[in-house]
mmCIF file with all atom_site columns, C-alpha atoms in Angstrom:
data_model
loop_
_atom_site.group_PDB
_atom_site.id
_atom_site.type_symbol
_atom_site.label_atom_id
_atom_site.label_alt_id
_atom_site.label_comp_id
_atom_site.label_asym_id
_atom_site.label_entity_id
_atom_site.label_seq_id
_atom_site.pdbx_PDB_ins_code
_atom_site.Cartn_x
_atom_site.Cartn_y
_atom_site.Cartn_z
_atom_site.occupancy
_atom_site.B_iso_or_equiv
_atom_site.pdbx_formal_charge
_atom_site.auth_seq_id
_atom_site.auth_comp_id
_atom_site.auth_asym_id
_atom_site.auth_atom_id
_atom_site.pdbx_PDB_model_num
ATOM 1   C CA . MET A 1 1   ? -98.652  -23.985 -201.325 1.00 0.00 ? 214 MET A CA 1
ATOM 2   C CA . ALA A 1 2   ? -94.875  -24.018 -201.712 1.00 0.00 ? 215 ALA A CA 1
ATOM 3   C CA . VAL A 1 3   ? -95.191  -26.807 -204.249 1.00 0.00 ? 216 VAL A CA 1
ATOM 4   C CA . HIS A 1 4   ? -97.957  -25.230 -206.317 1.00 0.00 ? 217 HIS A CA 1
ATOM 5   C CA . GLN A 1 5   ? -96.654  -21.680 -206.545 1.00 0.00 ? 218 GLN A CA 1
ATOM 6   C CA . PRO A 1 6   ? -93.413  -22.435 -208.445 1.00 0.00 ? 219 PRO A CA 1
ATOM 7   C CA . THR A 1 7   ? -95.387  -24.775 -210.709 1.00 0.00 ? 220 THR A CA 1
ATOM 8   C CA . HIS A 1 8   ? -97.927  -22.071 -211.465 1.00 0.00 ? 221 HIS A CA 1
ATOM 9   C CA . ARG A 1 9   ? -95.191  -19.553 -212.359 1.00 0.00 ? 222 ARG A CA 1
ATOM 10  C CA . SER A 1 10  ? -93.399  -21.951 -214.694 1.00 0.00 ? 223 SER A CA 1
ATOM 11  C CA . GLY A 1 11  ? -96.431  -22.483 -216.902 1.00 0.00 ? 224 GLY A CA 1
ATOM 12  C CA . GLY A 1 12  ? -100.028 -23.494 -216.619 1.00 0.00 ? 225 GLY A CA 1
ATOM 13  C CA . PHE A 1 13  ? -99.751  -26.517 -218.868 1.00 0.00 ? 226 PHE A CA 1
ATOM 14  C CA . HIS A 1 14  ? -97.425  -28.202 -216.289 1.00 0.00 ? 227 HIS A CA 1
ATOM 15  C CA . LEU A 1 15  ? -99.884  -27.895 -213.441 1.00 0.00 ? 228 LEU A CA 1
ATOM 16  C CA . PRO A 1 16  ? -102.278 -30.727 -214.360 1.00 0.00 ? 229 PRO A CA 1
ATOM 17  C CA . SER A 1 17  ? -99.356  -33.086 -215.019 1.00 0.00 ? 230 SER A CA 1
ATOM 18  C CA . LEU A 1 18  ? -97.771  -32.360 -211.643 1.00 0.00 ? 231 LEU A CA 1
ATOM 19  C CA . ARG A 1 19  ? -101.087 -32.753 -209.892 1.00 0.00 ? 232 ARG A CA 1
ATOM 20  C CA . ARG A 1 20  ? -101.611 -36.159 -211.479 1.00 0.00 ? 233 ARG A CA 1
ATOM 21  C CA . ARG A 1 21  ? -98.062  -37.177 -210.592 1.00 0.00 ? 234 ARG A CA 1
ATOM 22  C CA . HIS A 1 22  ? -98.540  -35.945 -207.044 1.00 0.00 ? 235 HIS A CA 1
ATOM 23  C CA . ALA A 1 23  ? -101.840 -37.822 -206.732 1.00 0.00 ? 236 ALA A CA 1
ATOM 24  C CA . ALA A 1 24  ? -100.264 -41.001 -208.056 1.00 0.00 ? 237 ALA A CA 1
ATOM 25  C CA . SER A 1 25  ? -97.131  -40.788 -205.971 1.00 0.00 ? 238 SER A CA 1
ATOM 26  C CA . GLY A 1 26  ? -98.644  -39.212 -202.865 1.00 0.00 ? 239 GLY A CA 1
ATOM 27  C CA . PRO A 1 27  ? -99.955  -42.390 -201.213 1.00 0.00 ? 240 PRO A CA 1
ATOM 28  C CA . GLU A 1 28  ? -96.690  -44.277 -201.816 1.00 0.00 ? 241 GLU A CA 1
ATOM 29  C CA . PRO A 1 29  ? -94.764  -42.828 -198.850 1.00 0.00 ? 242 PRO A CA 1
ATOM 30  C CA . ALA A 1 30  ? -97.687  -43.685 -196.559 1.00 0.00 ? 243 ALA A CA 1
ATOM 31  C CA . VAL A 1 31  ? -97.834  -47.231 -197.918 1.00 0.00 ? 244 VAL A CA 1
ATOM 32  C CA . SER A 1 32  ? -94.074  -47.615 -197.607 1.00 0.00 ? 245 SER A CA 1
ATOM 33  C CA . ALA A 1 33  ? -94.133  -46.228 -194.082 1.00 0.00 ? 246 ALA A CA 1
ATOM 34  C CA . GLY A 1 34  ? -96.954  -48.600 -193.174 1.00 0.00 ? 247 GLY A CA 1
ATOM 35  C CA . ALA A 1 35  ? -95.130  -51.565 -194.620 1.00 0.00 ? 248 ALA A CA 1
ATOM 36  C CA . GLY A 1 36  ? -91.971  -50.531 -192.821 1.00 0.00 ? 249 GLY A CA 1
ATOM 37  C CA . ALA A 1 37  ? -93.857  -50.267 -189.537 1.00 0.00 ? 250 ALA A CA 1
ATOM 38  C CA . LEU A 1 38  ? -95.373  -53.713 -190.028 1.00 0.00 ? 251 LEU A CA 1
ATOM 39  C CA . THR A 1 39  ? -91.968  -55.153 -190.844 1.00 0.00 ? 252 THR A CA 1
ATOM 40  C CA . ALA A 1 40  ? -90.394  -53.541 -187.794 1.00 0.00 ? 253 ALA A CA 1
ATOM 41  C CA . ARG A 1 41  ? -93.239  -54.805 -185.612 1.00 0.00 ? 254 ARG A CA 1
ATOM 42  C CA . ALA A 1 42  ? -92.866  -58.311 -187.003 1.00 0.00 ? 255 ALA A CA 1
ATOM 43  C CA . TYR A 1 43  ? -89.145  -58.403 -186.295 1.00 0.00 ? 256 TYR A CA 1
ATOM 44  C CA . VAL A 1 44  ? -89.557  -56.978 -182.793 1.00 0.00 ? 257 VAL A CA 1
ATOM 45  C CA . LEU A 1 45  ? -92.126  -59.679 -182.018 1.00 0.00 ? 258 LEU A CA 1
ATOM 46  C CA . ALA A 1 46  ? -89.884  -62.314 -183.586 1.00 0.00 ? 259 ALA A CA 1
ATOM 47  C CA . SER A 1 47  ? -86.977  -61.178 -181.425 1.00 0.00 ? 260 SER A CA 1
ATOM 48  C CA . ALA A 1 48  ? -89.139  -61.401 -178.307 1.00 0.00 ? 261 ALA A CA 1
ATOM 49  C CA . ARG A 1 49  ? -90.256  -64.870 -179.407 1.00 0.00 ? 262 ARG A CA 1
ATOM 50  C CA . VAL A 1 50  ? -86.703  -66.153 -179.867 1.00 0.00 ? 263 VAL A CA 1
ATOM 51  C CA . LEU A 1 51  ? -85.627  -64.724 -176.504 1.00 0.00 ? 264 LEU A CA 1
ATOM 52  C CA . MET A 1 52  ? -88.572  -66.358 -174.784 1.00 0.00 ? 265 MET A CA 1
ATOM 53  C CA . GLY A 1 53  ? -87.709  -69.601 -176.539 1.00 0.00 ? 266 GLY A CA 1
ATOM 54  C CA . PHE A 1 54  ? -84.186  -69.399 -175.166 1.00 0.00 ? 267 PHE A CA 1
ATOM 55  C CA . VAL A 1 55  ? -85.540  -68.884 -171.641 1.00 0.00 ? 268 VAL A CA 1
ATOM 56  C CA . PHE A 1 56  ? -87.392  -72.202 -171.825 1.00 0.00 ? 269 PHE A CA 1
ATOM 57  C CA . LEU A 1 57  ? -84.706  -74.063 -173.747 1.00 0.00 ? 270 LEU A CA 1
ATOM 58  C CA . TRP A 1 58  ? -81.968  -72.953 -171.368 1.00 0.00 ? 271 TRP A CA 1
ATOM 59  C CA . ALA A 1 59  ? -84.034  -74.014 -168.361 1.00 0.00 ? 272 ALA A CA 1
ATOM 60  C CA . PHE A 1 60  ? -84.410  -77.445 -169.971 1.00 0.00 ? 273 PHE A CA 1
ATOM 61  C CA . LEU A 1 61  ? -80.709  -77.778 -170.787 1.00 0.00 ? 274 LEU A CA 1
ATOM 62  C CA . ASP A 1 62  ? -79.506  -76.530 -167.409 1.00 0.00 ? 275 ASP A CA 1
ATOM 63  C CA . LYS A 1 63  ? -81.823  -78.865 -165.510 1.00 0.00 ? 276 LYS A CA 1
ATOM 64  C CA . THR A 1 64  ? -80.885  -81.762 -167.782 1.00 0.00 ? 277 THR A CA 1
ATOM 65  C CA . PHE A 1 65  ? -77.105  -81.434 -167.731 1.00 0.00 ? 278 PHE A CA 1
ATOM 66  C CA . GLY A 1 66  ? -76.438  -79.319 -164.621 1.00 0.00 ? 279 GLY A CA 1
ATOM 67  C CA . PHE A 1 67  ? -74.466  -76.440 -166.100 1.00 0.00 ? 280 PHE A CA 1
ATOM 68  C CA . GLY A 1 68  ? -74.044  -74.813 -162.704 1.00 0.00 ? 281 GLY A CA 1
ATOM 69  C CA . TYR A 1 69  ? -76.587  -72.020 -163.046 1.00 0.00 ? 282 TYR A CA 1
ATOM 70  C CA . ALA A 1 70  ? -79.969  -72.906 -161.539 1.00 0.00 ? 283 ALA A CA 1
ATOM 71  C CA . THR A 1 71  ? -78.860  -76.554 -161.340 1.00 0.00 ? 284 THR A CA 1
ATOM 72  C CA . GLN A 1 72  ? -75.579  -77.490 -159.703 1.00 0.00 ? 285 GLN A CA 1
ATOM 73  C CA . SER A 1 73  ? -73.026  -79.458 -161.666 1.00 0.00 ? 286 SER A CA 1
ATOM 74  C CA . GLY A 1 74  ? -73.471  -83.187 -161.134 1.00 0.00 ? 287 GLY A CA 1
ATOM 75  C CA . LYS A 1 75  ? -77.125  -82.812 -160.104 1.00 0.00 ? 288 LYS A CA 1
ATOM 76  C CA . GLY A 1 76  ? -78.687  -82.644 -163.546 1.00 0.00 ? 289 GLY A CA 1
ATOM 77  C CA . TRP A 1 77  ? -81.449  -84.910 -164.764 1.00 0.00 ? 290 TRP A CA 1
ATOM 78  C CA . VAL A 1 78  ? -78.932  -87.112 -166.590 1.00 0.00 ? 291 VAL A CA 1
ATOM 79  C CA . ASP A 1 79  ? -77.018  -87.519 -163.320 1.00 0.00 ? 292 ASP A CA 1
ATOM 80  C CA . GLY A 1 80  ? -80.070  -88.860 -161.531 1.00 0.00 ? 293 GLY A CA 1
ATOM 81  C CA . GLY A 1 81  ? -81.285  -85.571 -160.122 1.00 0.00 ? 294 GLY A CA 1
ATOM 82  C CA . SER A 1 82  ? -84.920  -84.521 -160.151 1.00 0.00 ? 295 SER A CA 1
ATOM 83  C CA . PRO A 1 83  ? -85.885  -81.333 -162.031 1.00 0.00 ? 296 PRO A CA 1
ATOM 84  C CA . THR A 1 84  ? -88.904  -80.786 -159.773 1.00 0.00 ? 297 THR A CA 1
ATOM 85  C CA . GLU A 1 85  ? -87.748  -81.961 -156.353 1.00 0.00 ? 298 GLU A CA 1
ATOM 86  C CA . GLY A 1 86  ? -85.773  -78.850 -155.490 1.00 0.00 ? 299 GLY A CA 1
ATOM 87  C CA . PHE A 1 87  ? -88.418  -76.331 -156.515 1.00 0.00 ? 300 PHE A CA 1
ATOM 88  C CA . LEU A 1 88  ? -91.611  -78.118 -155.507 1.00 0.00 ? 301 LEU A CA 1
ATOM 89  C CA . GLY A 1 89  ? -90.075  -79.622 -152.393 1.00 0.00 ? 302 GLY A CA 1
ATOM 90  C CA . ASN A 1 90  ? -89.163  -76.157 -151.109 1.00 0.00 ? 303 ASN A CA 1
ATOM 91  C CA . VAL A 1 91  ? -92.555  -74.536 -151.643 1.00 0.00 ? 304 VAL A CA 1
ATOM 92  C CA . ALA A 1 92  ? -93.251  -72.878 -148.305 1.00 0.00 ? 305 ALA A CA 1
ATOM 93  C CA . VAL A 1 93  ? -96.424  -70.897 -148.835 1.00 0.00 ? 306 VAL A CA 1
ATOM 94  C CA . GLY A 1 94  ? -99.744  -70.910 -150.628 1.00 0.00 ? 307 GLY A CA 1
ATOM 95  C CA . PRO A 1 95  ? -102.886 -73.050 -150.849 1.00 0.00 ? 308 PRO A CA 1
ATOM 96  C CA . MET A 1 96  ? -101.148 -75.862 -152.779 1.00 0.00 ? 309 MET A CA 1
ATOM 97  C CA . GLU A 1 97  ? -98.065  -76.186 -150.580 1.00 0.00 ? 310 GLU A CA 1
ATOM 98  C CA . SER A 1 98  ? -98.779  -79.768 -149.483 1.00 0.00 ? 311 SER A CA 1
ATOM 99  C CA . THR A 1 99  ? -99.856  -80.770 -152.989 1.00 0.00 ? 312 THR A CA 1
ATOM 100 C CA . PHE A 1 100 ? -96.625  -79.516 -154.512 1.00 0.00 ? 313 PHE A CA 1
ATOM 101 C CA . HIS A 1 101 ? -94.648  -81.376 -151.833 1.00 0.00 ? 314 HIS A CA 1
ATOM 102 C CA . SER A 1 102 ? -96.400  -84.596 -152.797 1.00 0.00 ? 315 SER A CA 1
ATOM 103 C CA . TRP A 1 103 ? -95.560  -84.028 -156.478 1.00 0.00 ? 316 TRP A CA 1
ATOM 104 C CA . ALA A 1 104 ? -91.903  -83.168 -155.886 1.00 0.00 ? 317 ALA A CA 1
ATOM 105 C CA . GLY A 1 105 ? -89.558  -85.718 -157.418 1.00 0.00 ? 318 GLY A CA 1
ATOM 106 C CA . ASP A 1 106 ? -92.274  -87.914 -158.944 1.00 0.00 ? 319 ASP A CA 1
ATOM 107 C CA . ALA A 1 107 ? -91.271  -89.326 -162.321 1.00 0.00 ? 320 ALA A CA 1
ATOM 108 C CA . TRP A 1 108 ? -94.459  -88.144 -164.005 1.00 0.00 ? 321 TRP A CA 1
ATOM 109 C CA . ALA A 1 109 ? -93.907  -84.597 -162.724 1.00 0.00 ? 322 ALA A CA 1
ATOM 110 C CA . ASP A 1 110 ? -90.283  -84.593 -163.881 1.00 0.00 ? 323 ASP A CA 1
ATOM 111 C CA . TRP A 1 111 ? -91.135  -85.826 -167.371 1.00 0.00 ? 324 TRP A CA 1
ATOM 112 C CA . LEU A 1 112 ? -94.143  -83.541 -167.793 1.00 0.00 ? 325 LEU A CA 1
ATOM 113 C CA . PHE A 1 113 ? -92.187  -80.508 -166.623 1.00 0.00 ? 326 PHE A CA 1
ATOM 114 C CA . MET A 1 114 ? -89.135  -81.221 -168.773 1.00 0.00 ? 327 MET A CA 1
ATOM 115 C CA . LEU A 1 115 ? -91.137  -82.079 -171.885 1.00 0.00 ? 328 LEU A CA 1
ATOM 116 C CA . GLY A 1 116 ? -93.066  -78.852 -171.354 1.00 0.00 ? 329 GLY A CA 1
ATOM 117 C CA . LEU A 1 117 ? -89.873  -76.794 -171.175 1.00 0.00 ? 330 LEU A CA 1
ATOM 118 C CA . LEU A 1 118 ? -88.443  -78.489 -174.259 1.00 0.00 ? 331 LEU A CA 1
ATOM 119 C CA . GLY A 1 119 ? -91.623  -78.354 -176.313 1.00 0.00 ? 332 GLY A CA 1
ATOM 120 C CA . ILE A 1 120 ? -92.387  -74.712 -175.507 1.00 0.00 ? 333 ILE A CA 1
ATOM 121 C CA . GLY A 1 121 ? -88.764  -73.714 -176.111 1.00 0.00 ? 334 GLY A CA 1
ATOM 122 C CA . LEU A 1 122 ? -88.561  -75.451 -179.482 1.00 0.00 ? 335 LEU A CA 1
ATOM 123 C CA . ALA A 1 123 ? -91.955  -74.116 -180.607 1.00 0.00 ? 336 ALA A CA 1
ATOM 124 C CA . LEU A 1 124 ? -91.033  -70.540 -179.736 1.00 0.00 ? 337 LEU A CA 1
ATOM 125 C CA . THR A 1 125 ? -87.588  -70.747 -181.283 1.00 0.00 ? 338 THR A CA 1
ATOM 126 C CA . ALA A 1 126 ? -88.912  -72.240 -184.531 1.00 0.00 ? 339 ALA A CA 1
ATOM 127 C CA . GLY A 1 127 ? -92.042  -70.062 -184.600 1.00 0.00 ? 340 GLY A CA 1
ATOM 128 C CA . VAL A 1 128 ? -94.467  -72.982 -184.913 1.00 0.00 ? 341 VAL A CA 1
ATOM 129 C CA . ALA A 1 129 ? -97.416  -74.218 -182.836 1.00 0.00 ? 342 ALA A CA 1
ATOM 130 C CA . LEU A 1 130 ? -97.422  -70.948 -180.911 1.00 0.00 ? 343 LEU A CA 1
ATOM 131 C CA . ARG A 1 131 ? -100.991 -71.408 -179.727 1.00 0.00 ? 344 ARG A CA 1
ATOM 132 C CA . LEU A 1 132 ? -100.149 -74.746 -178.135 1.00 0.00 ? 345 LEU A CA 1
ATOM 133 C CA . ALA A 1 133 ? -96.963  -73.249 -176.682 1.00 0.00 ? 346 ALA A CA 1
ATOM 134 C CA . ALA A 1 134 ? -98.929  -70.317 -175.260 1.00 0.00 ? 347 ALA A CA 1
ATOM 135 C CA . ALA A 1 135 ? -101.528 -72.618 -173.677 1.00 0.00 ? 348 ALA A CA 1
ATOM 136 C CA . ALA A 1 136 ? -98.942  -74.964 -172.159 1.00 0.00 ? 349 ALA A CA 1
ATOM 137 C CA . GLY A 1 137 ? -96.700  -72.101 -171.064 1.00 0.00 ? 350 GLY A CA 1
ATOM 138 C CA . THR A 1 138 ? -99.582  -70.245 -169.432 1.00 0.00 ? 351 THR A CA 1
ATOM 139 C CA . VAL A 1 139 ? -100.542 -73.327 -167.406 1.00 0.00 ? 352 VAL A CA 1
ATOM 140 C CA . MET A 1 140 ? -96.915  -73.818 -166.367 1.00 0.00 ? 353 MET A CA 1
ATOM 141 C CA . MET A 1 141 ? -96.494  -70.166 -165.379 1.00 0.00 ? 354 MET A CA 1
ATOM 142 C CA . ALA A 1 142 ? -99.777  -70.222 -163.438 1.00 0.00 ? 355 ALA A CA 1
ATOM 143 C CA . LEU A 1 143 ? -98.654  -73.254 -161.418 1.00 0.00 ? 356 LEU A CA 1
ATOM 144 C CA . MET A 1 144 ? -95.297  -71.640 -160.697 1.00 0.00 ? 357 MET A CA 1
ATOM 145 C CA . TRP A 1 145 ? -97.079  -68.446 -159.649 1.00 0.00 ? 358 TRP A CA 1
ATOM 146 C CA . VAL A 1 146 ? -99.198  -70.433 -157.198 1.00 0.00 ? 359 VAL A CA 1
ATOM 147 C CA . ALA A 1 147 ? -96.075  -72.198 -155.937 1.00 0.00 ? 360 ALA A CA 1
ATOM 148 C CA . GLU A 1 148 ? -94.420  -68.888 -155.095 1.00 0.00 ? 361 GLU A CA 1
ATOM 149 C CA . TRP A 1 149 ? -97.724  -67.268 -154.035 1.00 0.00 ? 362 TRP A CA 1
ATOM 150 C CA . PRO A 1 150 ? -96.847  -63.551 -154.288 1.00 0.00 ? 363 PRO A CA 1
ATOM 151 C CA . PRO A 1 151 ? -99.892  -62.376 -152.226 1.00 0.00 ? 364 PRO A CA 1
ATOM 152 C CA . ALA A 1 152 ? -98.365  -63.787 -149.033 1.00 0.00 ? 365 ALA A CA 1
ATOM 153 C CA . LYS A 1 153 ? -96.226  -61.460 -146.935 1.00 0.00 ? 366 LYS A CA 1
ATOM 154 C CA . HIS A 1 154 ? -95.028  -64.348 -144.772 1.00 0.00 ? 367 HIS A CA 1
ATOM 155 C CA . LEU A 1 155 ? -94.148  -67.992 -145.376 1.00 0.00 ? 368 LEU A CA 1
ATOM 156 C CA . SER A 1 156 ? -95.729  -70.870 -143.498 1.00 0.00 ? 369 SER A CA 1
ATOM 157 C CA . ASP A 1 157 ? -93.020  -70.687 -140.821 1.00 0.00 ? 370 ASP A CA 1
ATOM 158 C CA . GLY A 1 158 ? -93.712  -66.995 -140.228 1.00 0.00 ? 371 GLY A CA 1
ATOM 159 C CA . SER A 1 159 ? -90.607  -65.642 -141.940 1.00 0.00 ? 372 SER A CA 1
ATOM 160 C CA . ALA A 1 160 ? -90.870  -62.864 -144.512 1.00 0.00 ? 373 ALA A CA 1
ATOM 161 C CA . SER A 1 161 ? -91.752  -64.080 -147.994 1.00 0.00 ? 374 SER A CA 1
ATOM 162 C CA . MET A 1 162 ? -89.767  -61.264 -149.647 1.00 0.00 ? 375 MET A CA 1
ATOM 163 C CA . SER A 1 163 ? -92.595  -60.814 -152.152 1.00 0.00 ? 376 SER A CA 1
ATOM 164 C CA . THR A 1 164 ? -92.354  -57.424 -153.843 1.00 0.00 ? 377 THR A CA 1
ATOM 165 C CA . ASN A 1 165 ? -95.812  -57.404 -155.445 1.00 0.00 ? 378 ASN A CA 1
ATOM 166 C CA . PRO A 1 166 ? -99.041  -59.081 -154.333 1.00 0.00 ? 379 PRO A CA 1
ATOM 167 C CA . PHE A 1 167 ? -100.058 -60.028 -157.863 1.00 0.00 ? 380 PHE A CA 1
ATOM 168 C CA . ALA A 1 168 ? -97.823  -59.156 -160.808 1.00 0.00 ? 381 ALA A CA 1
ATOM 169 C CA . ASP A 1 169 ? -94.575  -61.082 -161.092 1.00 0.00 ? 382 ASP A CA 1
ATOM 170 C CA . TYR A 1 170 ? -92.486  -62.405 -163.970 1.00 0.00 ? 383 TYR A CA 1
ATOM 171 C CA . HIS A 1 171 ? -94.579  -65.572 -164.300 1.00 0.00 ? 384 HIS A CA 1
ATOM 172 C CA . LEU A 1 172 ? -97.635  -63.524 -165.254 1.00 0.00 ? 385 LEU A CA 1
ATOM 173 C CA . VAL A 1 173 ? -95.559  -61.339 -167.559 1.00 0.00 ? 386 VAL A CA 1
ATOM 174 C CA . TYR A 1 174 ? -94.223  -64.428 -169.340 1.00 0.00 ? 387 TYR A CA 1
ATOM 175 C CA . ALA A 1 175 ? -97.746  -65.818 -169.714 1.00 0.00 ? 388 ALA A CA 1
ATOM 176 C CA . VAL A 1 176 ? -99.045  -62.592 -171.249 1.00 0.00 ? 389 VAL A CA 1
ATOM 177 C CA . VAL A 1 177 ? -96.059  -62.416 -173.616 1.00 0.00 ? 390 VAL A CA 1
ATOM 178 C CA . LEU A 1 178 ? -96.665  -66.016 -174.745 1.00 0.00 ? 391 LEU A CA 1
ATOM 179 C CA . ILE A 1 179 ? -100.309 -65.266 -175.467 1.00 0.00 ? 392 ILE A CA 1
ATOM 180 C CA . ALA A 1 180 ? -99.418  -62.066 -177.326 1.00 0.00 ? 393 ALA A CA 1
ATOM 181 C CA . LEU A 1 181 ? -96.856  -63.886 -179.489 1.00 0.00 ? 394 LEU A CA 1
ATOM 182 C CA . ALA A 1 182 ? -99.453  -66.479 -180.461 1.00 0.00 ? 395 ALA A CA 1
ATOM 183 C CA . VAL A 1 183 ? -102.170 -63.907 -181.183 1.00 0.00 ? 396 VAL A CA 1
ATOM 184 C CA . MET A 1 184 ? -99.814  -61.783 -183.295 1.00 0.00 ? 397 MET A CA 1
ATOM 185 C CA . SER A 1 185 ? -98.502  -64.782 -185.306 1.00 0.00 ? 398 SER A CA 1
ATOM 186 C CA . ALA A 1 186 ? -94.969  -63.930 -184.240 1.00 0.00 ? 399 ALA A CA 1
ATOM 187 C CA . GLY A 1 187 ? -93.578  -67.000 -185.970 1.00 0.00 ? 400 GLY A CA 1
ATOM 188 C CA . ASP A 1 188 ? -93.996  -65.540 -189.464 1.00 0.00 ? 401 ASP A CA 1
ATOM 189 C CA . ALA A 1 189 ? -90.773  -63.517 -189.224 1.00 0.00 ? 402 ALA A CA 1
ATOM 190 C CA . LEU A 1 190 ? -87.459  -65.165 -188.355 1.00 0.00 ? 403 LEU A CA 1
ATOM 191 C CA . GLY A 1 191 ? -89.303  -68.451 -188.052 1.00 0.00 ? 404 GLY A CA 1
ATOM 192 C CA . LEU A 1 192 ? -91.146  -71.253 -189.801 1.00 0.00 ? 405 LEU A CA 1
ATOM 193 C CA . GLY A 1 193 ? -94.606  -69.921 -189.016 1.00 0.00 ? 406 GLY A CA 1
ATOM 194 C CA . ARG A 1 194 ? -95.713  -69.397 -192.626 1.00 0.00 ? 407 ARG A CA 1
ATOM 195 C CA . LEU A 1 195 ? -94.554  -72.825 -193.742 1.00 0.00 ? 408 LEU A CA 1
ATOM 196 C CA . TRP A 1 196 ? -96.156  -74.397 -190.687 1.00 0.00 ? 409 TRP A CA 1
ATOM 197 C CA . ALA A 1 197 ? -99.468  -72.660 -191.398 1.00 0.00 ? 410 ALA A CA 1
ATOM 198 C CA . ARG A 1 198 ? -99.539  -74.123 -194.940 1.00 0.00 ? 411 ARG A CA 1
ATOM 199 C CA . LEU A 1 199 ? -99.465  -77.718 -193.723 1.00 0.00 ? 412 LEU A CA 1
ATOM 200 C CA . PRO A 1 200 ? -102.839 -79.401 -194.410 1.00 0.00 ? 413 PRO A CA 1
ATOM 201 C CA . LEU A 1 201 ? -103.207 -80.586 -190.810 1.00 0.00 ? 414 LEU A CA 1
ATOM 202 C CA . VAL A 1 202 ? -102.551 -77.097 -189.464 1.00 0.00 ? 415 VAL A CA 1
ATOM 203 C CA . ARG A 1 203 ? -104.916 -75.495 -191.996 1.00 0.00 ? 416 ARG A CA 1
ATOM 204 C CA . ASP A 1 204 ? -107.681 -77.853 -190.903 1.00 0.00 ? 417 ASP A CA 1
ATOM 205 C CA . HIS A 1 205 ? -107.051 -77.388 -187.193 1.00 0.00 ? 418 HIS A CA 1
ATOM 206 C CA . GLY A 1 206 ? -106.510 -73.761 -186.282 1.00 0.00 ? 419 GLY A CA 1
ATOM 207 C CA . TRP A 1 207 ? -105.524 -74.556 -182.705 1.00 0.00 ? 420 TRP A CA 1
ATOM 208 C CA . LEU A 1 208 ? -102.271 -76.028 -184.085 1.00 0.00 ? 421 LEU A CA 1
ATOM 209 C CA . ARG A 1 209 ? -101.322 -72.666 -185.581 1.00 0.00 ? 422 ARG A CA 1
#
């Protein structure tokens, strides 16, 4: 009403023109706001993707070179250390405890684990092959969840497991985030997702997207 009343007082012949202009320009703010929201959403997802990529890439680098964080200096993969022996060899609870112990330090387990970290990290950082990265990352996170076995209140030796939640831990959160990034095509912003999707092989095989 505040818009129409001054227009009506200034002269009737202006009213149709202003109404047409209002009708033409009215939807524009909504469209702009929608586009802005989509852009903001894309960049938020892209930021989450890059951060997740760094999580996997850093794990690979630290275990390879022993930067002194999760892997002590001088005990990296290049120094002859095993990326899986420490973690799998110390599993102390859960239905796959003995299985993980038998895998610990095996060459195939080391290579598969490290190639998984590197491949998932590179895919997330570049924004390509997110569906493959999500599938591989989900399997990896599920195995690590089983290795830590949050439902147990006590370890095999009877000591407290220190589990804070019987189900939800960061491994499951990571898996859900990976799946969400793939579903939302989070590689299109701040990544090579669009270029990757145009490749003939990727167009013909959607699971590579």
